Amino acid sequence: SATGGGKQRNPNRSKGAKKNSSTDQKQACKKHELYVSFRDLGWQDWIIAPEGYAAYYCEGECAFPLNSYMNATNHAIVQTLVHFINPETVPKPCCAPTQLNAISVLYFDDSSNVILKKYRNMVVRACGCH
Amino acid sequence: NFTLDNEFHSSFIHRRLKSQERREMQREILSILGLPHRPRPHLHGKHNAAPMFMLDLYNAMSTDGDEDRYSYPYKPVFTTQGPPIASLQDNNFLNDADMVMSFVNLVEHDKEFLPVRRHHREFKFDLSRIPEGEAVTAAEFRIYKDFIHERYDNETFRISIYQVLEEHSDRESDLFLLDSRVIWAAEEGWLVFDVTATSNHWVLNPGRNLGLQLALDSTNGESISPRTAGLVGRSGPQNKQPFMVAFFKATEVHLRSIR
């Protein structure tokens, strides 16, 4: 059994994300488009490549029943059941990245040396319920 | 066009940001990139050989989903000048690297010492800005040799690269031979020299970085001017300027400092 009073938990929606659905219906946890633009930051004088990259983001419901495509952990499945039985005790699991990819960035430093570096965990590859 | 995904090519800043918000946003992204501030590079060096070489490496990389490691088939990128700059060996170095850095040549002196009359050229590269926790796995010095038409048909040169150990005002510097090879006088293309050990030494001991020295000798031991032999220097085309490139592997996990 779960203990503790329920708290109102409002989803913390990130601003500036390019969403691909304008409906109010609750969609299942999945990957959505999000493009990060170095050009929009005005950095094209020192970042050689890329101009930007598709970062994606995860959003959606992790509600009972969790379908297999939601990449839910066993704990998330259990938490979903508890929430379904008693919503005020525990929240629904979170929709979050389960796999992330790296990107490589090519840029100048102050001395006009050029750096090519890989940055891990920059792109959502898959979303899931945690 | 280096955009990874053209489908989403639209502004991602959907509302006007306040100055403070924009600064905070940029600071956050710079912290991800591991940079203390926004770089302000010189504009004149952007079309030099080093950026083009690095672009070759960047373009050779696969940008598919699986990027837990650098994994890509090497695709030679032919520049307008002909042969590719990056080589298959560079591809192998890249497989093991977390970071690649090319360095601008800071000085270049064609010198001639009398009475021995020994021609040579000096180069210096600033390796003091290497991020902490990065170790050199490979490093190369690259210099372009142009085709020369006259004087040296069917002749060979011996080209030697030295690490400068100590400089003297009244005599030649103390040198350590790094590499030496025989090239055809008529040869054209990039000459690549392994300077891995020297680079490691300079990263660990920045005060000992006194640069490199290049010298050429004919088959009969006569000192040859690098310029006469067709070695491109500062006065040459931008896309054939000499440079150094180093491949690094992270030796420790980079953690963002508390703000």
mmCIF file of C-alpha atoms in Angstrom:
data_model
loop_
_atom_site.group_PDB
_atom_site.id
_atom_site.type_symbol
_atom_site.label_atom_id
_atom_site.label_comp_id
_atom_site.label_asym_id
_atom_site.label_seq_id
_atom_site.Cartn_x
_atom_site.Cartn_y
_atom_site.Cartn_z
ATOM 1 C CA SER A 1 0.000 0.000 0.000
ATOM 2 C CA ALA A 2 1.123 3.529 -0.659
ATOM 3 C CA THR A 3 1.361 6.189 2.055
ATOM 4 C CA GLY A 4 1.338 9.972 2.047
ATOM 5 C CA GLY A 5 -1.191 12.556 1.010
ATOM 6 C CA GLY A 6 -1.778 13.318 -2.566
ATOM 7 C CA LYS A 7 -0.385 16.499 -4.025
ATOM 8 C CA GLN A 8 -1.639 18.334 -7.022
ATOM 9 C CA ARG A 9 1.001 17.751 -9.606
ATOM 10 C CA ASN A 10 0.968 20.017 -12.628
ATOM 11 C CA PRO A 11 2.977 18.939 -15.620
ATOM 12 C CA ASN A 12 5.946 21.288 -16.124
ATOM 13 C CA ARG A 13 5.583 22.072 -19.799
ATOM 14 C CA SER A 14 8.728 23.489 -21.486
ATOM 15 C CA LYS A 15 8.258 26.731 -23.346
ATOM 16 C CA GLY A 16 9.429 27.262 -26.870
ATOM 17 C CA ALA A 17 8.963 23.627 -27.924
ATOM 18 C CA LYS A 18 7.587 23.105 -31.374
ATOM 19 C CA LYS A 19 4.620 20.832 -30.866
ATOM 20 C CA ASN A 20 2.973 18.853 -33.611
ATOM 21 C CA SER A 21 -0.533 18.562 -32.060
ATOM 22 C CA SER A 22 -2.857 21.331 -31.026
ATOM 23 C CA THR A 23 -5.575 19.157 -29.514
ATOM 24 C CA ASP A 24 -6.310 18.886 -25.829
ATOM 25 C CA GLN A 25 -6.652 15.126 -25.941
ATOM 26 C CA LYS A 26 -4.201 13.302 -23.789
ATOM 27 C CA GLN A 27 -1.793 11.472 -25.969
ATOM 28 C CA ALA A 28 0.259 8.536 -24.910
ATOM 29 C CA CYS A 29 3.869 9.060 -24.006
ATOM 30 C CA LYS A 30 5.843 9.481 -27.195
ATOM 31 C CA LYS A 31 8.559 11.430 -28.938
ATOM 32 C CA HIS A 32 7.782 14.851 -30.365
ATOM 33 C CA GLU A 33 9.655 17.151 -32.681
ATOM 34 C CA LEU A 34 11.905 19.839 -31.296
ATOM 35 C CA TYR A 35 14.556 21.610 -33.315
ATOM 36 C CA VAL A 36 17.338 23.496 -31.544
ATOM 37 C CA SER A 37 18.806 26.200 -33.734
ATOM 38 C CA PHE A 38 22.307 27.529 -33.157
ATOM 39 C CA ARG A 39 21.549 29.979 -35.945
ATOM 40 C CA ASP A 40 18.633 31.414 -33.981
ATOM 41 C CA LEU A 41 21.059 32.014 -31.131
ATOM 42 C CA GLY A 42 23.217 34.008 -33.522
ATOM 43 C CA TRP A 43 26.170 31.656 -33.157
ATOM 44 C CA GLN A 44 26.954 30.989 -36.793
ATOM 45 C CA ASP A 45 30.159 33.015 -36.540
ATOM 46 C CA TRP A 46 31.791 30.428 -34.310
ATOM 47 C CA ILE A 47 29.802 27.215 -34.779
ATOM 48 C CA ILE A 48 30.773 25.794 -38.178
ATOM 49 C CA ALA A 49 28.391 22.850 -38.091
ATOM 50 C CA PRO A 50 25.625 22.003 -37.560
ATOM 51 C CA GLU A 51 23.300 24.982 -37.938
ATOM 52 C CA GLY A 52 20.993 23.204 -35.543
ATOM 53 C CA TYR A 53 19.814 19.751 -34.672
ATOM 54 C CA ALA A 54 16.632 17.798 -33.997
ATOM 55 C CA ALA A 55 16.675 17.260 -30.246
ATOM 56 C CA TYR A 56 13.083 15.953 -29.849
ATOM 57 C CA TYR A 57 11.306 15.817 -26.505
ATOM 58 C CA CYS A 58 9.046 13.398 -24.670
ATOM 59 C CA GLU A 59 5.515 14.184 -23.719
ATOM 60 C CA GLY A 60 2.369 12.257 -23.078
ATOM 61 C CA GLU A 61 0.389 10.266 -20.624
ATOM 62 C CA CYS A 62 1.690 7.318 -18.695
ATOM 63 C CA ALA A 63 -1.649 5.982 -17.631
ATOM 64 C CA PHE A 64 -3.172 2.561 -17.071
ATOM 65 C CA PRO A 65 -2.953 0.414 -19.073
ATOM 66 C CA LEU A 66 0.592 1.022 -20.189
ATOM 67 C CA ASN A 67 0.996 -0.422 -23.620
ATOM 68 C CA SER A 68 4.160 -2.235 -24.511
ATOM 69 C CA TYR A 69 5.273 0.455 -26.944
ATOM 70 C CA MET A 70 5.594 2.938 -24.102
ATOM 71 C CA ASN A 71 8.881 1.392 -23.016
ATOM 72 C CA ALA A 72 7.794 1.368 -19.391
ATOM 73 C CA THR A 73 9.976 0.058 -16.628
ATOM 74 C CA ASN A 74 8.522 -2.574 -14.340
ATOM 75 C CA HIS A 75 8.378 0.010 -11.600
ATOM 76 C CA ALA A 76 6.450 2.368 -13.839
ATOM 77 C CA ILE A 77 3.909 -0.349 -14.502
ATOM 78 C CA VAL A 78 3.468 -0.883 -10.778
ATOM 79 C CA GLN A 79 3.225 2.841 -10.141
ATOM 80 C CA THR A 80 0.589 3.121 -12.854
ATOM 81 C CA LEU A 81 -1.485 0.456 -11.176
ATOM 82 C CA VAL A 82 -1.239 2.164 -7.787
ATOM 83 C CA HIS A 83 -2.192 5.503 -9.324
ATOM 84 C CA PHE A 84 -5.107 3.878 -11.087
ATOM 85 C CA ILE A 85 -6.341 2.404 -7.853
ATOM 86 C CA ASN A 86 -5.718 5.462 -5.735
ATOM 87 C CA PRO A 87 -4.803 8.572 -7.743
ATOM 88 C CA GLU A 88 -4.217 10.708 -4.691
ATOM 89 C CA THR A 89 -1.421 8.635 -3.284
ATOM 90 C CA VAL A 90 1.136 8.509 -6.070
ATOM 91 C CA PRO A 91 1.384 10.324 -9.373
ATOM 92 C CA LYS A 92 1.456 8.736 -12.781
ATOM 93 C CA PRO A 93 4.914 7.809 -14.027
ATOM 94 C CA CYS A 94 6.808 10.399 -16.019
ATOM 95 C CA CYS A 95 7.176 10.404 -19.758
ATOM 96 C CA ALA A 96 10.912 10.872 -20.283
ATOM 97 C CA PRO A 97 13.749 9.889 -22.623
ATOM 98 C CA THR A 98 14.856 6.289 -22.260
ATOM 99 C CA GLN A 99 17.559 6.438 -24.903
ATOM 100 C CA LEU A 100 19.599 9.425 -25.958
ATOM 101 C CA ASN A 101 21.993 9.965 -28.825
ATOM 102 C CA ALA A 102 25.038 12.172 -29.194
ATOM 103 C CA ILE A 103 25.687 14.922 -31.668
ATOM 104 C CA SER A 104 28.984 16.269 -32.932
ATOM 105 C CA VAL A 105 29.665 19.971 -33.070
ATOM 106 C CA LEU A 106 32.366 21.663 -35.104
ATOM 107 C CA TYR A 107 33.349 25.107 -33.864
ATOM 108 C CA PHE A 108 36.055 27.763 -33.577
ATOM 109 C CA ASP A 109 37.612 28.815 -30.305
ATOM 110 C CA ASP A 110 38.907 32.302 -29.524
ATOM 111 C CA SER A 111 42.221 31.555 -31.223
ATOM 112 C CA SER A 112 40.510 30.312 -34.388
ATOM 113 C CA ASN A 113 41.545 26.755 -33.601
ATOM 114 C CA VAL A 114 38.851 24.336 -34.698
ATOM 115 C CA ILE A 115 37.301 21.781 -32.371
ATOM 116 C CA LEU A 116 35.265 18.752 -33.350
ATOM 117 C CA LYS A 117 33.661 17.270 -30.298
ATOM 118 C CA LYS A 118 30.990 14.724 -29.537
ATOM 119 C CA TYR A 119 28.373 15.640 -26.961
ATOM 120 C CA ARG A 120 26.456 12.748 -25.480
ATOM 121 C CA ASN A 121 22.797 12.649 -24.486
ATOM 122 C CA MET A 122 21.729 15.498 -26.730
ATOM 123 C CA VAL A 123 19.041 13.846 -28.873
ATOM 124 C CA VAL A 124 16.072 11.816 -27.742
ATOM 125 C CA ARG A 125 16.100 8.452 -29.436
ATOM 126 C CA ALA A 126 13.239 6.877 -27.526
ATOM 127 C CA CYS A 127 10.724 7.913 -24.865
ATOM 128 C CA GLY A 128 9.277 5.795 -22.118
ATOM 129 C CA CYS A 129 7.429 5.810 -18.841
ATOM 130 C CA HIS A 130 9.500 5.951 -15.644
ATOM 131 C CA ASN B 1 24.129 22.821 -45.576
ATOM 132 C CA PHE B 2 25.007 21.099 -42.357
ATOM 133 C CA THR B 3 21.538 21.005 -40.857
ATOM 134 C CA LEU B 4 20.888 17.553 -39.536
ATOM 135 C CA ASP B 5 17.169 17.616 -40.075
ATOM 136 C CA ASN B 6 15.750 19.991 -42.654
ATOM 137 C CA GLU B 7 12.161 19.090 -41.844
ATOM 138 C CA PHE B 8 12.234 21.047 -38.635
ATOM 139 C CA HIS B 9 14.111 24.041 -39.931
ATOM 140 C CA SER B 10 12.164 26.772 -38.243
ATOM 141 C CA SER B 11 12.793 29.113 -35.415
ATOM 142 C CA PHE B 12 12.758 27.365 -32.081
ATOM 143 C CA ILE B 13 12.647 30.588 -30.127
ATOM 144 C CA HIS B 14 8.934 31.245 -30.211
ATOM 145 C CA ARG B 15 8.750 34.250 -27.983
ATOM 146 C CA ARG B 16 10.840 37.348 -27.506
ATOM 147 C CA LEU B 17 13.374 36.728 -24.785
ATOM 148 C CA LYS B 18 14.467 39.328 -22.330
ATOM 149 C CA SER B 19 18.156 40.153 -22.337
ATOM 150 C CA GLN B 20 18.723 38.323 -19.093
ATOM 151 C CA GLU B 21 16.777 35.301 -20.328
ATOM 152 C CA ARG B 22 18.789 35.182 -23.531
ATOM 153 C CA ARG B 23 22.029 35.401 -21.591
ATOM 154 C CA GLU B 24 20.895 32.639 -19.257
ATOM 155 C CA MET B 25 19.855 30.462 -22.171
ATOM 156 C CA GLN B 26 23.172 30.937 -23.917
ATOM 157 C CA ARG B 27 25.061 30.288 -20.693
ATOM 158 C CA GLU B 28 23.167 27.031 -20.183
ATOM 159 C CA ILE B 29 23.924 25.804 -23.673
ATOM 160 C CA LEU B 30 27.554 26.884 -23.415
ATOM 161 C CA SER B 31 27.837 24.927 -20.170
ATOM 162 C CA ILE B 32 26.630 21.820 -22.010
ATOM 163 C CA LEU B 33 29.326 22.407 -24.609
ATOM 164 C CA GLY B 34 31.843 22.825 -21.812
ATOM 165 C CA LEU B 35 32.720 26.389 -22.754
ATOM 166 C CA PRO B 36 33.237 29.177 -20.192
ATOM 167 C CA HIS B 37 32.161 31.860 -22.643
ATOM 168 C CA ARG B 38 31.093 32.437 -26.205
ATOM 169 C CA PRO B 39 34.129 32.139 -28.503
ATOM 170 C CA ARG B 40 35.055 35.147 -30.629
ATOM 171 C CA PRO B 41 37.314 33.764 -33.382
ATOM 172 C CA HIS B 42 39.293 35.811 -35.867
ATOM 173 C CA LEU B 43 37.512 36.067 -39.170
ATOM 174 C CA HIS B 44 40.519 35.841 -41.494
ATOM 175 C CA GLY B 45 41.421 32.243 -40.764
ATOM 176 C CA LYS B 46 38.076 30.665 -41.464
ATOM 177 C CA HIS B 47 38.966 29.390 -44.925
ATOM 178 C CA ASN B 48 42.334 27.969 -43.995
ATOM 179 C CA ALA B 49 43.226 24.338 -44.493
ATOM 180 C CA ALA B 50 42.583 23.389 -40.882
ATOM 181 C CA PRO B 51 38.857 24.205 -40.882
ATOM 182 C CA MET B 52 38.469 22.426 -44.205
ATOM 183 C CA PHE B 53 40.248 19.366 -42.856
ATOM 184 C CA MET B 54 38.017 19.358 -39.812
ATOM 185 C CA LEU B 55 34.984 19.734 -42.030
ATOM 186 C CA ASP B 56 36.140 16.653 -43.929
ATOM 187 C CA LEU B 57 36.186 14.736 -40.668
ATOM 188 C CA TYR B 58 32.800 16.096 -39.655
ATOM 189 C CA ASN B 59 31.239 15.196 -43.006
ATOM 190 C CA ALA B 60 32.740 11.720 -42.841
ATOM 191 C CA MET B 61 30.910 10.991 -39.641
ATOM 192 C CA SER B 62 27.656 9.115 -39.651
ATOM 193 C CA THR B 63 24.775 11.102 -38.216
ATOM 194 C CA ASP B 64 22.409 8.184 -37.765
ATOM 195 C CA GLY B 65 20.746 7.415 -34.495
ATOM 196 C CA ASP B 66 23.437 5.147 -33.109
ATOM 197 C CA GLU B 67 26.052 7.512 -31.801
ATOM 198 C CA ASP B 68 27.268 5.833 -28.663
ATOM 199 C CA ARG B 69 30.612 5.777 -30.424
ATOM 200 C CA TYR B 70 32.107 7.420 -33.413
ATOM 201 C CA SER B 71 31.146 4.849 -36.048
ATOM 202 C CA TYR B 72 31.156 5.663 -39.728
ATOM 203 C CA PRO B 73 32.424 4.388 -42.991
ATOM 204 C CA TYR B 74 35.050 6.712 -44.285
ATOM 205 C CA LYS B 75 33.930 8.670 -47.297
ATOM 206 C CA PRO B 76 36.764 10.658 -48.848
ATOM 207 C CA VAL B 77 35.753 14.237 -49.478
ATOM 208 C CA PHE B 78 37.514 15.649 -52.472
ATOM 209 C CA THR B 79 38.170 19.330 -52.312
ATOM 210 C CA THR B 80 38.436 21.490 -55.356
ATOM 211 C CA GLN B 81 42.196 21.142 -55.085
ATOM 212 C CA GLY B 82 42.048 17.406 -55.673
ATOM 213 C CA PRO B 83 43.013 14.701 -53.183
ATOM 214 C CA PRO B 84 41.208 14.479 -49.862
ATOM 215 C CA ILE B 85 42.804 16.131 -46.886
ATOM 216 C CA ALA B 86 41.676 13.634 -44.287
ATOM 217 C CA SER B 87 43.164 10.171 -44.666
ATOM 218 C CA LEU B 88 42.150 6.636 -43.772
ATOM 219 C CA GLN B 89 44.528 6.829 -40.823
ATOM 220 C CA ASP B 90 42.686 9.918 -39.613
ATOM 221 C CA ASN B 91 39.510 7.850 -39.793
ATOM 222 C CA ASN B 92 41.086 5.281 -37.482
ATOM 223 C CA PHE B 93 42.199 8.003 -35.079
ATOM 224 C CA LEU B 94 38.681 9.408 -35.122
ATOM 225 C CA ASN B 95 37.218 6.060 -34.084
ATOM 226 C CA ASP B 96 39.020 6.269 -30.769
ATOM 227 C CA ALA B 97 38.628 9.997 -30.182
ATOM 228 C CA ASP B 98 36.123 12.035 -28.204
ATOM 229 C CA MET B 99 37.451 15.295 -29.539
ATOM 230 C CA VAL B 100 39.567 16.503 -32.422
ATOM 231 C CA MET B 101 41.268 19.849 -32.436
ATOM 232 C CA SER B 102 43.175 21.646 -35.161
ATOM 233 C CA PHE B 103 45.652 24.369 -34.304
ATOM 234 C CA VAL B 104 46.538 27.521 -36.137
ATOM 235 C CA ASN B 105 50.223 28.079 -36.813
ATOM 236 C CA LEU B 106 51.159 31.103 -34.718
ATOM 237 C CA VAL B 107 54.519 31.942 -36.194
ATOM 238 C CA GLU B 108 56.476 31.036 -39.250
ATOM 239 C CA HIS B 109 60.029 31.995 -39.857
ATOM 240 C CA ASP B 110 62.137 30.952 -42.781
ATOM 241 C CA LYS B 111 65.587 31.161 -41.353
ATOM 242 C CA GLU B 112 69.039 30.635 -42.603
ATOM 243 C CA PHE B 113 71.941 30.125 -40.308
ATOM 244 C CA LEU B 114 75.432 31.142 -41.328
ATOM 245 C CA PRO B 115 78.173 30.079 -41.754
ATOM 246 C CA VAL B 116 76.633 26.598 -42.087
ATOM 247 C CA ARG B 117 73.958 28.005 -44.400
ATOM 248 C CA ARG B 118 71.191 25.770 -43.090
ATOM 249 C CA HIS B 119 67.724 26.708 -44.249
ATOM 250 C CA HIS B 120 64.806 25.825 -42.041
ATOM 251 C CA ARG B 121 61.301 26.931 -41.127
ATOM 252 C CA GLU B 122 59.793 27.196 -37.654
ATOM 253 C CA PHE B 123 56.212 26.629 -36.506
ATOM 254 C CA LYS B 124 54.407 27.162 -33.230
ATOM 255 C CA PHE B 125 51.053 25.903 -32.003
ATOM 256 C CA ASP B 126 49.281 26.866 -28.802
ATOM 257 C CA LEU B 127 48.143 23.724 -26.970
ATOM 258 C CA SER B 128 47.483 25.480 -23.695
ATOM 259 C CA ARG B 129 43.688 25.650 -24.224
ATOM 260 C CA ILE B 130 43.098 21.917 -24.136
ATOM 261 C CA PRO B 131 40.139 21.169 -21.836
ATOM 262 C CA GLU B 132 41.008 19.344 -18.669
ATOM 263 C CA GLY B 133 40.560 15.630 -18.712
ATOM 264 C CA GLU B 134 41.518 15.143 -22.345
ATOM 265 C CA ALA B 135 44.530 13.059 -23.360
ATOM 266 C CA VAL B 136 46.187 13.103 -26.766
ATOM 267 C CA THR B 137 45.789 9.819 -28.614
ATOM 268 C CA ALA B 138 47.287 10.987 -31.907
ATOM 269 C CA ALA B 139 48.626 14.206 -33.389
ATOM 270 C CA GLU B 140 49.805 15.208 -36.826
ATOM 271 C CA PHE B 141 51.673 18.098 -38.347
ATOM 272 C CA ARG B 142 50.536 18.771 -41.922
ATOM 273 C CA ILE B 143 52.229 20.847 -44.551
ATOM 274 C CA TYR B 144 51.418 21.103 -48.233
ATOM 275 C CA LYS B 145 54.009 20.611 -50.910
ATOM 276 C CA ASP B 146 53.303 22.208 -54.260
ATOM 277 C CA PHE B 147 54.604 20.862 -57.536
ATOM 278 C CA ILE B 148 57.781 22.616 -58.600
ATOM 279 C CA HIS B 149 58.618 22.752 -62.248
ATOM 280 C CA GLU B 150 62.254 23.582 -62.445
ATOM 281 C CA ARG B 151 65.670 22.651 -61.145
ATOM 282 C CA TYR B 152 64.877 19.437 -59.347
ATOM 283 C CA ASP B 153 63.610 16.974 -61.941
ATOM 284 C CA ASN B 154 63.963 13.359 -60.772
ATOM 285 C CA GLU B 155 65.598 14.523 -57.580
ATOM 286 C CA THR B 156 64.662 13.694 -54.015
ATOM 287 C CA PHE B 157 64.788 15.679 -50.802
ATOM 288 C CA ARG B 158 65.085 14.520 -47.252
ATOM 289 C CA ILE B 159 62.560 16.400 -45.137
ATOM 290 C CA SER B 160 63.035 16.372 -41.369
ATOM 291 C CA ILE B 161 60.809 17.565 -38.545
ATOM 292 C CA TYR B 162 62.343 18.500 -35.219
ATOM 293 C CA GLN B 163 61.000 19.443 -31.829
ATOM 294 C CA VAL B 164 62.747 22.549 -30.522
ATOM 295 C CA LEU B 165 64.155 21.712 -27.095
ATOM 296 C CA GLU B 166 65.957 24.919 -26.291
ATOM 297 C CA GLU B 167 66.509 28.195 -28.105
ATOM 298 C CA HIS B 168 69.750 30.156 -28.219
ATOM 299 C CA SER B 169 70.287 33.685 -29.363
ATOM 300 C CA ASP B 170 73.785 33.103 -30.715
ATOM 301 C CA ARG B 171 73.471 29.696 -32.312
ATOM 302 C CA GLU B 172 71.044 27.115 -33.596
ATOM 303 C CA SER B 173 68.398 25.765 -31.276
ATOM 304 C CA ASP B 174 68.763 22.384 -29.634
ATOM 305 C CA LEU B 175 66.601 20.002 -31.585
ATOM 306 C CA PHE B 176 65.111 16.526 -31.264
ATOM 307 C CA LEU B 177 64.402 14.668 -34.495
ATOM 308 C CA LEU B 178 60.777 13.545 -34.705
ATOM 309 C CA ASP B 179 60.491 12.270 -38.231
ATOM 310 C CA SER B 180 62.479 12.221 -41.416
ATOM 311 C CA ARG B 181 61.642 10.904 -44.863
ATOM 312 C CA VAL B 182 62.608 11.121 -48.476
ATOM 313 C CA ILE B 183 60.225 12.778 -50.910
ATOM 314 C CA TRP B 184 60.347 13.384 -54.609
ATOM 315 C CA ALA B 185 61.068 16.958 -55.575
ATOM 316 C CA ALA B 186 58.146 16.778 -57.983
ATOM 317 C CA GLU B 187 55.765 15.415 -55.364
ATOM 318 C CA GLU B 188 52.585 17.342 -54.672
ATOM 319 C CA GLY B 189 50.150 16.999 -51.797
ATOM 320 C CA TRP B 190 49.876 17.012 -48.035
ATOM 321 C CA LEU B 191 52.853 15.750 -46.058
ATOM 322 C CA VAL B 192 51.808 14.348 -42.698
ATOM 323 C CA PHE B 193 54.136 13.862 -39.734
ATOM 324 C CA ASP B 194 53.375 12.107 -36.482
ATOM 325 C CA VAL B 195 53.902 14.463 -33.533
ATOM 326 C CA THR B 196 51.875 12.507 -30.937
ATOM 327 C CA ALA B 197 54.587 12.201 -28.310
ATOM 328 C CA THR B 198 55.602 15.830 -28.692
ATOM 329 C CA SER B 199 52.003 17.013 -28.359
ATOM 330 C CA ASN B 200 51.534 14.995 -25.186
ATOM 331 C CA HIS B 201 54.700 16.533 -23.807
ATOM 332 C CA TRP B 202 53.482 20.049 -24.617
ATOM 333 C CA VAL B 203 50.048 19.472 -23.086
ATOM 334 C CA LEU B 204 51.672 18.292 -19.870
ATOM 335 C CA ASN B 205 54.458 20.869 -19.961
ATOM 336 C CA PRO B 206 53.170 24.006 -21.711
ATOM 337 C CA GLY B 207 56.318 25.909 -20.838
ATOM 338 C CA ARG B 208 58.377 23.485 -22.904
ATOM 339 C CA ASN B 209 56.426 24.209 -26.086
ATOM 340 C CA LEU B 210 59.045 25.895 -28.242
ATOM 341 C CA GLY B 211 57.556 24.746 -31.517
ATOM 342 C CA LEU B 212 58.684 22.650 -34.445
ATOM 343 C CA GLN B 213 61.399 23.091 -36.994
ATOM 344 C CA LEU B 214 61.402 21.785 -40.560
ATOM 345 C CA ALA B 215 64.474 21.360 -42.710
ATOM 346 C CA LEU B 216 65.187 19.943 -46.167
ATOM 347 C CA ASP B 217 68.372 18.530 -47.589
ATOM 348 C CA SER B 218 69.219 17.397 -51.080
ATOM 349 C CA THR B 219 70.760 14.020 -51.800
ATOM 350 C CA ASN B 220 74.222 15.527 -51.645
ATOM 351 C CA GLY B 221 73.560 17.078 -48.250
ATOM 352 C CA GLU B 222 72.926 20.626 -49.424
ATOM 353 C CA SER B 223 70.396 22.562 -47.348
ATOM 354 C CA ILE B 224 67.328 23.465 -49.417
ATOM 355 C CA SER B 225 65.031 26.399 -48.759
ATOM 356 C CA PRO B 226 61.515 25.172 -47.922
ATOM 357 C CA ARG B 227 60.068 27.818 -50.203
ATOM 358 C CA THR B 228 62.233 26.665 -53.114
ATOM 359 C CA ALA B 229 61.174 23.081 -52.516
ATOM 360 C CA GLY B 230 57.515 24.063 -52.865
ATOM 361 C CA LEU B 231 56.480 23.865 -49.237
ATOM 362 C CA VAL B 232 53.557 26.221 -48.779
ATOM 363 C CA GLY B 233 53.904 28.812 -46.048
ATOM 364 C CA ARG B 234 52.088 31.838 -44.796
ATOM 365 C CA SER B 235 52.274 33.600 -48.117
ATOM 366 C CA GLY B 236 50.619 30.674 -49.863
ATOM 367 C CA PRO B 237 46.943 29.875 -50.504
ATOM 368 C CA GLN B 238 44.713 29.833 -47.436
ATOM 369 C CA ASN B 239 43.495 26.296 -48.088
ATOM 370 C CA LYS B 240 47.067 24.971 -48.113
ATOM 371 C CA GLN B 241 48.333 26.559 -44.916
ATOM 372 C CA PRO B 242 50.257 24.248 -42.562
ATOM 373 C CA PHE B 243 48.510 23.218 -39.381
ATOM 374 C CA MET B 244 48.496 20.724 -36.600
ATOM 375 C CA VAL B 245 45.666 18.403 -35.629
ATOM 376 C CA ALA B 246 45.313 16.360 -32.461
ATOM 377 C CA PHE B 247 42.890 13.623 -31.473
ATOM 378 C CA PHE B 248 41.847 13.388 -27.829
ATOM 379 C CA LYS B 249 40.124 10.918 -25.568
ATOM 380 C CA ALA B 250 38.440 11.895 -22.342
ATOM 381 C CA THR B 251 40.201 10.578 -19.262
ATOM 382 C CA GLU B 252 37.573 11.692 -16.786
ATOM 383 C CA VAL B 253 33.852 12.425 -16.683
ATOM 384 C CA HIS B 254 33.032 16.074 -17.221
ATOM 385 C CA LEU B 255 30.621 17.357 -14.581
ATOM 386 C CA ARG B 256 28.964 20.726 -14.771
ATOM 387 C CA SER B 257 30.082 22.940 -11.931
ATOM 388 C CA ILE B 258 27.521 24.271 -9.505
ATOM 389 C CA ARG B 259 26.226 27.681 -10.537
#
